Coordinates of C-alpha atoms in Angstrom, one line a residue:
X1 CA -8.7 12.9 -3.1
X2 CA -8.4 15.8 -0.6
X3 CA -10.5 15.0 1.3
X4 CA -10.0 11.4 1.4
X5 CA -10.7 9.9 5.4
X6 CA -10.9 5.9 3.9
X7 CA -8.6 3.7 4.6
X8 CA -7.6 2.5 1.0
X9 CA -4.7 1.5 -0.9
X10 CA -2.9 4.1 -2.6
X11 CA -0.8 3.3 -5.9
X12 CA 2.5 5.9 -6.0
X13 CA 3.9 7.8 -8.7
X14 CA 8.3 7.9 -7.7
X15 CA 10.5 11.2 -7.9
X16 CA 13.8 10.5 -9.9
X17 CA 17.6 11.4 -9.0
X18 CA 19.9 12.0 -11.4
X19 CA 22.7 11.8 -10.2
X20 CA 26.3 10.8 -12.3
X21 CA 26.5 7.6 -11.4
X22 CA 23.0 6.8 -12.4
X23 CA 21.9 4.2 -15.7
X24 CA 19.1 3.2 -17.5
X25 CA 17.8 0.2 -15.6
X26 CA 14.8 1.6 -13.6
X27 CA 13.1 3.2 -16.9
X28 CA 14.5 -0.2 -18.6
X29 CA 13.6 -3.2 -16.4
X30 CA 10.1 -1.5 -14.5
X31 CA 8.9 0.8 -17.1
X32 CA 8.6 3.4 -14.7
X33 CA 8.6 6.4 -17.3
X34 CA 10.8 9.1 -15.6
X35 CA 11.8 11.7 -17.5
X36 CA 15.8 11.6 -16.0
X37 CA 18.8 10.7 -17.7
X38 CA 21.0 9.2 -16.1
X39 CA 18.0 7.7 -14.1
X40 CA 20.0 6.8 -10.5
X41 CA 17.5 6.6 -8.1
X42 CA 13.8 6.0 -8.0
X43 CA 12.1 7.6 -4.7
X44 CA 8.8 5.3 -4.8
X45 CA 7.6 6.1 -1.2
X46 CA 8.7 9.1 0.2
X47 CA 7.5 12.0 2.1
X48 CA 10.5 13.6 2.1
X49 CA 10.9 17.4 1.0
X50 CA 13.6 16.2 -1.7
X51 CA 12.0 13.7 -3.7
X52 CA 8.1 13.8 -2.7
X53 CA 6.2 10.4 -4.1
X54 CA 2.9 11.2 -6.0
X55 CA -0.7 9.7 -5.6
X56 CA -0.7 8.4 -9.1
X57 CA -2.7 10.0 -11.9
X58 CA -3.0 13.3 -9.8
X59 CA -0.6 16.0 -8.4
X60 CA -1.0 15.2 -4.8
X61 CA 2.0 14.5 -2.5
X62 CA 1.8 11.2 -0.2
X63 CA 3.0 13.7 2.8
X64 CA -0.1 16.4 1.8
X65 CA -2.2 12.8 2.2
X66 CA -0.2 12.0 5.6
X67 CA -1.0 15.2 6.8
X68 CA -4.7 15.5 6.5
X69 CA -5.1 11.5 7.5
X70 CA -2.3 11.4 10.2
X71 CA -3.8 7.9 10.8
X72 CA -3.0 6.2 8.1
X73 CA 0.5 6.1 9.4
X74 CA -0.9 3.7 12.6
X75 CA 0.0 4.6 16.2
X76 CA 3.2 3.0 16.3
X77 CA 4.7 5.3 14.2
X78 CA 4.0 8.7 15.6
X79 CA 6.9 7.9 18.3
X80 CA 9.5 7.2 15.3
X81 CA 9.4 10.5 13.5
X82 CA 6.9 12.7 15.3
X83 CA 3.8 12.0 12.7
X84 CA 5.9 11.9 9.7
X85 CA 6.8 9.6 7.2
X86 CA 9.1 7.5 8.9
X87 CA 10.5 5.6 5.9
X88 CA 12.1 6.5 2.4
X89 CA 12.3 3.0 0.0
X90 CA 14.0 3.8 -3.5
X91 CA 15.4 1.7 -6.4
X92 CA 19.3 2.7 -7.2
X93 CA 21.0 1.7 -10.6
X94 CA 24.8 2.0 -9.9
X95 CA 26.2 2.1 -13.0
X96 CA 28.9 3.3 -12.0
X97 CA 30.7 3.6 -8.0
X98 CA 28.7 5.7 -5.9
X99 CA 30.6 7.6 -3.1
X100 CA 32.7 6.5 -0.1
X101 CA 30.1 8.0 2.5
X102 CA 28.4 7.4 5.4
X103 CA 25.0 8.7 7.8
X104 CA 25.0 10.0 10.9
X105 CA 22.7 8.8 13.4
X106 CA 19.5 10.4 15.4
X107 CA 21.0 11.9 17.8
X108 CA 23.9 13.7 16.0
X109 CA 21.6 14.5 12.9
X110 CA 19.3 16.2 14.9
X111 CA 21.8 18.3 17.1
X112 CA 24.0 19.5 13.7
X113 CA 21.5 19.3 11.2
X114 CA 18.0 19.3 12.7
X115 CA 17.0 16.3 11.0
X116 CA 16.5 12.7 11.3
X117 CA 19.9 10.3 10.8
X118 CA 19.9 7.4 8.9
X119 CA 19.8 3.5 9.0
X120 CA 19.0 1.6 5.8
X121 CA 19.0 -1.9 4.4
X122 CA 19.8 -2.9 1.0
X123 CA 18.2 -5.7 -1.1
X124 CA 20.0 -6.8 -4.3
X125 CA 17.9 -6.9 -6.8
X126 CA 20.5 -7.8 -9.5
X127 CA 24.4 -7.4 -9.5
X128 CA 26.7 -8.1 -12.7
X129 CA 29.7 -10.4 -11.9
X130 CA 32.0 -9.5 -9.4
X131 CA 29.8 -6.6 -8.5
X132 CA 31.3 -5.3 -4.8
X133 CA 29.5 -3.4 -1.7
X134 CA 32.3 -1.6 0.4
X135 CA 31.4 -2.2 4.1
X136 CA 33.3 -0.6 6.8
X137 CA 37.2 -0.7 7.4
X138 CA 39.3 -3.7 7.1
X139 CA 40.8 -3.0 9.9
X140 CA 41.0 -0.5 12.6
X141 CA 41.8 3.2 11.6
X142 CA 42.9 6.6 13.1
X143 CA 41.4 9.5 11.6
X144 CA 44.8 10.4 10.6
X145 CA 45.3 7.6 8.7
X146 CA 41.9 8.0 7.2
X147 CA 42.7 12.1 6.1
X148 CA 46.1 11.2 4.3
X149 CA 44.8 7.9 2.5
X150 CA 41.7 10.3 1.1
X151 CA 44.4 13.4 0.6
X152 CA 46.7 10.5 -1.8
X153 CA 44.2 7.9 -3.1
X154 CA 44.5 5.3 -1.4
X155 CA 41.7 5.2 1.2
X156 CA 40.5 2.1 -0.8
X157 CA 43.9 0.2 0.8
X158 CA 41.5 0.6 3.9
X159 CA 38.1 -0.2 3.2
X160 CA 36.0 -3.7 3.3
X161 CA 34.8 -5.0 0.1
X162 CA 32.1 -7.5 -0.1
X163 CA 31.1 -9.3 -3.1
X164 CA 27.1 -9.1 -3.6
X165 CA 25.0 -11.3 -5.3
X166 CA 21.0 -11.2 -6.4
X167 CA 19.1 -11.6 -3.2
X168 CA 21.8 -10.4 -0.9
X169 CA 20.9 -8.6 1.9
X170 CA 22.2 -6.4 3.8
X171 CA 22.0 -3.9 7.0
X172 CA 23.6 -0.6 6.8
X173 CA 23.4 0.8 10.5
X174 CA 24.2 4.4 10.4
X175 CA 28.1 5.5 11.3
X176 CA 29.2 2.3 9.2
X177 CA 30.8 3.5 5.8
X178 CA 29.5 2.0 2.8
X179 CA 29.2 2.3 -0.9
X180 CA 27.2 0.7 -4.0
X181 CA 29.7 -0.6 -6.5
X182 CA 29.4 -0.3 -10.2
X183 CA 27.0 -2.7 -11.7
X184 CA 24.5 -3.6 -8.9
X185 CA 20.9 -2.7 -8.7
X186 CA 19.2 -2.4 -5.5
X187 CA 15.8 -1.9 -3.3
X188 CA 17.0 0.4 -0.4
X189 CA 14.9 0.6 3.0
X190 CA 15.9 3.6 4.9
X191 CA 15.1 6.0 7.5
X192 CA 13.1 9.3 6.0
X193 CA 16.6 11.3 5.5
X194 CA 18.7 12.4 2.3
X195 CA 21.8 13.1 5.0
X196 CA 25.0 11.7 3.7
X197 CA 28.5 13.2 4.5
X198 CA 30.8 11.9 1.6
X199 CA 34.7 10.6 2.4
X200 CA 35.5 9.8 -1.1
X201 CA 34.1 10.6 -4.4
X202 CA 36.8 9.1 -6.9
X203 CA 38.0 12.8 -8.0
X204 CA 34.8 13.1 -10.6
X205 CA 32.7 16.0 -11.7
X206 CA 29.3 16.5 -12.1
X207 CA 27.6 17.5 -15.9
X208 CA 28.6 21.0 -14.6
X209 CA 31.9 20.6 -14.3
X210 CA 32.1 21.0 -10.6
X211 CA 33.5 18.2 -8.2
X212 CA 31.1 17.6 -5.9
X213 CA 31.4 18.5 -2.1
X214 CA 33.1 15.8 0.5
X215 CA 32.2 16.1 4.4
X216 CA 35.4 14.7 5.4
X217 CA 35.2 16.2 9.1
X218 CA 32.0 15.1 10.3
X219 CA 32.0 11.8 8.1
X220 CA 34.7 11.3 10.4
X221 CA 32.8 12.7 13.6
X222 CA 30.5 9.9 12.7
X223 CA 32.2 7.0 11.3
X224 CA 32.6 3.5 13.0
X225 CA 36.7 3.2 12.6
X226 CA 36.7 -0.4 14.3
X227 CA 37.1 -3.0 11.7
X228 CA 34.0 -4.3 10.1
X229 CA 33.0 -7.9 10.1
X230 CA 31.7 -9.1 6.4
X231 CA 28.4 -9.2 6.6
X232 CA 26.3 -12.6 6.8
X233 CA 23.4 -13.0 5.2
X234 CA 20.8 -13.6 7.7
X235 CA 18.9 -16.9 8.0
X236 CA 15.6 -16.8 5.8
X237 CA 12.9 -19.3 6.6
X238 CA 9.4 -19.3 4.3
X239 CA 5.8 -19.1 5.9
X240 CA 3.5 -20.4 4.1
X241 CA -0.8 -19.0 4.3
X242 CA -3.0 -18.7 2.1
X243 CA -1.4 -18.3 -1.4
X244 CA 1.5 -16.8 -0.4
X245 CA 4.7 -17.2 1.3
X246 CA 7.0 -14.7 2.8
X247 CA 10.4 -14.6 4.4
X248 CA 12.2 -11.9 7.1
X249 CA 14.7 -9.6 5.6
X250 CA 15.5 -7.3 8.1
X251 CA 13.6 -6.2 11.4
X252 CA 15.2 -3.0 13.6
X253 CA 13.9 0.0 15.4
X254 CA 13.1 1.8 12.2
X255 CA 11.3 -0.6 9.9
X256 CA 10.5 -4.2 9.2
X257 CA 11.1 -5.9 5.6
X258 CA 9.4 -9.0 4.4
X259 CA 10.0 -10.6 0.7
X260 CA 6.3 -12.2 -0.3
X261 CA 6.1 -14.3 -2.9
X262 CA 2.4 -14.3 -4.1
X263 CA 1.1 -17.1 -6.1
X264 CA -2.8 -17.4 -6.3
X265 CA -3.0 -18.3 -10.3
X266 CA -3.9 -22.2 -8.8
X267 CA -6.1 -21.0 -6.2
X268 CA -9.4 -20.3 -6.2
X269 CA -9.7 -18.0 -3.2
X270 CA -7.5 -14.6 -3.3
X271 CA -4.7 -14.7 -1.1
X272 CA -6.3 -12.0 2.0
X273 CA -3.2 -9.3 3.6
X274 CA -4.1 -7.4 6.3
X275 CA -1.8 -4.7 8.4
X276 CA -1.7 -6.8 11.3
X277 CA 0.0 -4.6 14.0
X278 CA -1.2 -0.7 14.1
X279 CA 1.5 0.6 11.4
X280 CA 1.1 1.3 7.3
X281 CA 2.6 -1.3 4.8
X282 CA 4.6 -0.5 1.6
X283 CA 3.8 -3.2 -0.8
X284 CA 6.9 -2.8 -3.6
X285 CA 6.1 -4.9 -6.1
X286 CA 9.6 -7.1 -7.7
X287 CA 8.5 -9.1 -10.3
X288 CA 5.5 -10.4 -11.9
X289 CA 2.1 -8.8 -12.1
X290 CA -1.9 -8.9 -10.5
X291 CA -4.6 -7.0 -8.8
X292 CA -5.3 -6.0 -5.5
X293 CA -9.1 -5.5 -4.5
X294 CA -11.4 -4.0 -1.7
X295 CA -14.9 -4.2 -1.6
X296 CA -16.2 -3.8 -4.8
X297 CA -13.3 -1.9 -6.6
X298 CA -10.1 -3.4 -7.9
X299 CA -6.5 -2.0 -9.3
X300 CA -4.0 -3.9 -11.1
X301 CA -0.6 -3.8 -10.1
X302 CA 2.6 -4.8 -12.3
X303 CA 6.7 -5.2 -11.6
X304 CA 8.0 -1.6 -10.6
X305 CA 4.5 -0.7 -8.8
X306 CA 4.5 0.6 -5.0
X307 CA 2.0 0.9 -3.0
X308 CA 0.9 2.1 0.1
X309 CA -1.7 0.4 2.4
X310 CA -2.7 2.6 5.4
X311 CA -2.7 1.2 8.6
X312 CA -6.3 -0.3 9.9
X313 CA -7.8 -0.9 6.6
X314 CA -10.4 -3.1 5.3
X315 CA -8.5 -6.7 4.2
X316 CA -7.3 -6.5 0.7
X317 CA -7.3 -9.3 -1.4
X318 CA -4.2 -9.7 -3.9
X319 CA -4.1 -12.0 -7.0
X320 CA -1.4 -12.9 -9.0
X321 CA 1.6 -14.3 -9.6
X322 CA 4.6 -11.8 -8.3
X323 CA 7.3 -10.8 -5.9
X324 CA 7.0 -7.9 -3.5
X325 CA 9.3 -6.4 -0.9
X326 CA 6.6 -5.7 2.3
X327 CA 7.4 -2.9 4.5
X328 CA 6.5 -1.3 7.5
X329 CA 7.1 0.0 11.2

């Protein structure tokens, strides 16, 4: 595996967060067998010194792979993130209301912190009724107004709650201020950064006892404090080829994210994906189980599986019947 110079799909082994607000749904609904309780987050492709994915079945980092095959990343890439990983894609159980925060973007995150800012897009995967995303302000703020609502309790009087259902999607530019509400369980698509500067974190301590830290001056260096339109969800047409159809979720600077529905259990040929433009893919499989095969070699794939496809491979063939989330740059 060290020395590994092909171009062929990887299967990846996710880093778990446990942070308070975390459940039991990732263990419980994809089987993924992390040893963290409460299970939060699931890091299934990241490079990221905080939560490094694992080639599965060894105890090699996707970034240690990266490094010695900087191609498999694909030429479009190396002017995102200098050669790195570019993207971080997790699975988040909110059991409970994660923190009023928000992300800086490039340019301040690399002047303050010397790292990369943050844009991210979340797919609802499930969401219990009445389940709420908070998006932005309801209306336009001062950051005077915003320190004394957080020093009394109210700063929820001010914030932009969205109700979320299963298949919602939505775009999280960075400098908006957001949260996950209790009860909904999400695929997140995000720049390669574990930056956050929390505003509110509803007066809770962690299993140590200790509250943990807000960033209340430079959330508010960065925060949007314009009112935030509810966002729409964005218009979602299926293409159909060759066994499988897939749909547009999101496209910025940072990434692209397609749902593909796979379907060749009536079809005699295997459905071919290739990488098309020079960039990886992430294939996140939703729902439902197959294989995916090259050459003369095969690996089967199930619900909670992610894999990465470097970029100029040899055509892979998938079969199946499943839902994935396909990313890349």
């Amino acid at each position: 595996m060290s020395g590994r110079s092909e171009n062929l799909p990887l299967m990846l082994k996710p880093a778990a967060k446990d942070y308070l607000w975390g459940g039991t749904r990732l263990n419980d609904d994809f089987n993924l067998g992390l040893e963290a309780n409460p299970l939060a987050e699931a890091w299934l492709c990241s490079s990221h010194p905080d939560g490094e994915s694992l080639i599965a079945n060894t105890d090699i980092t996707l970034s240690e792979v990266l490094k010695k095959n900087p191609n498999f990343l694909g030429t479009h890439v190396t002017s995102l993130a200098g050669g790195e990983m570019p993207v971080l894609i997790k699975f988040i159980d909110a059991k409970k209301d994660l923190s009023v925060q928000v992300h800086p973007d490039d340019e301040y995150a690399k002047k303050y912190e010397g790292q990369l800012g943050k844009t991210e897009i979340w797919y609802v995967l499930d969401a219990r009724p009445g389940a709420e995303i908070i998006y932005g302000f309801r209306r336009r703020v001062t950051e005077t107004e915003v320190r004394n609502a957080i020093a009394n309790g109210t700063l929820d009087n001010l914030l932009n709650h969205v109700s979320v259902h299963s298949n919602d999607v939505f775009f999280i530019e960075a400098g908006t201020v957001h949260g996950i509400g209790a009860g909904c369980l999400i695929a997140e698509i995000q720049e390669s950064s574990n930056l956050t500067y929390r505003l509110y974190d509803y007066d809770r301590a962690d299993k140590n006892g200790l509250k943990r830290p807000l960033h209340i001056d430079k959330a508010l260096d960065v925060a949007k404090l314009s009112p935030s339109v509810s966002p729409r969800q964005p218009m979602r047409v299926l293409k159909y080829k060759d066994g499988t159809a897939s749909e547009l979720l999101a496209r910025c600077k940072y990434f692209q994210v397609e749902r593909m529905l796979l379907n060749t259990e009536i079809r005699r040929d295997l459905a071919t994906f290739r990488t098309g433009r020079n960039s990886f893919h992430v294939l996140l499989c939703l729902n439902g189980c197959g294989s995916i095969s090259w050459d003369s070699h095969s690996m089967n794939f199930f619900k909670g599986d992610c894999i990465f496809v470097p970029a100029d491979g040899k055509a892979i063939k998938l079969h199946g019947r499943a839902i994935f989330l396909d990313i890349s740059c």
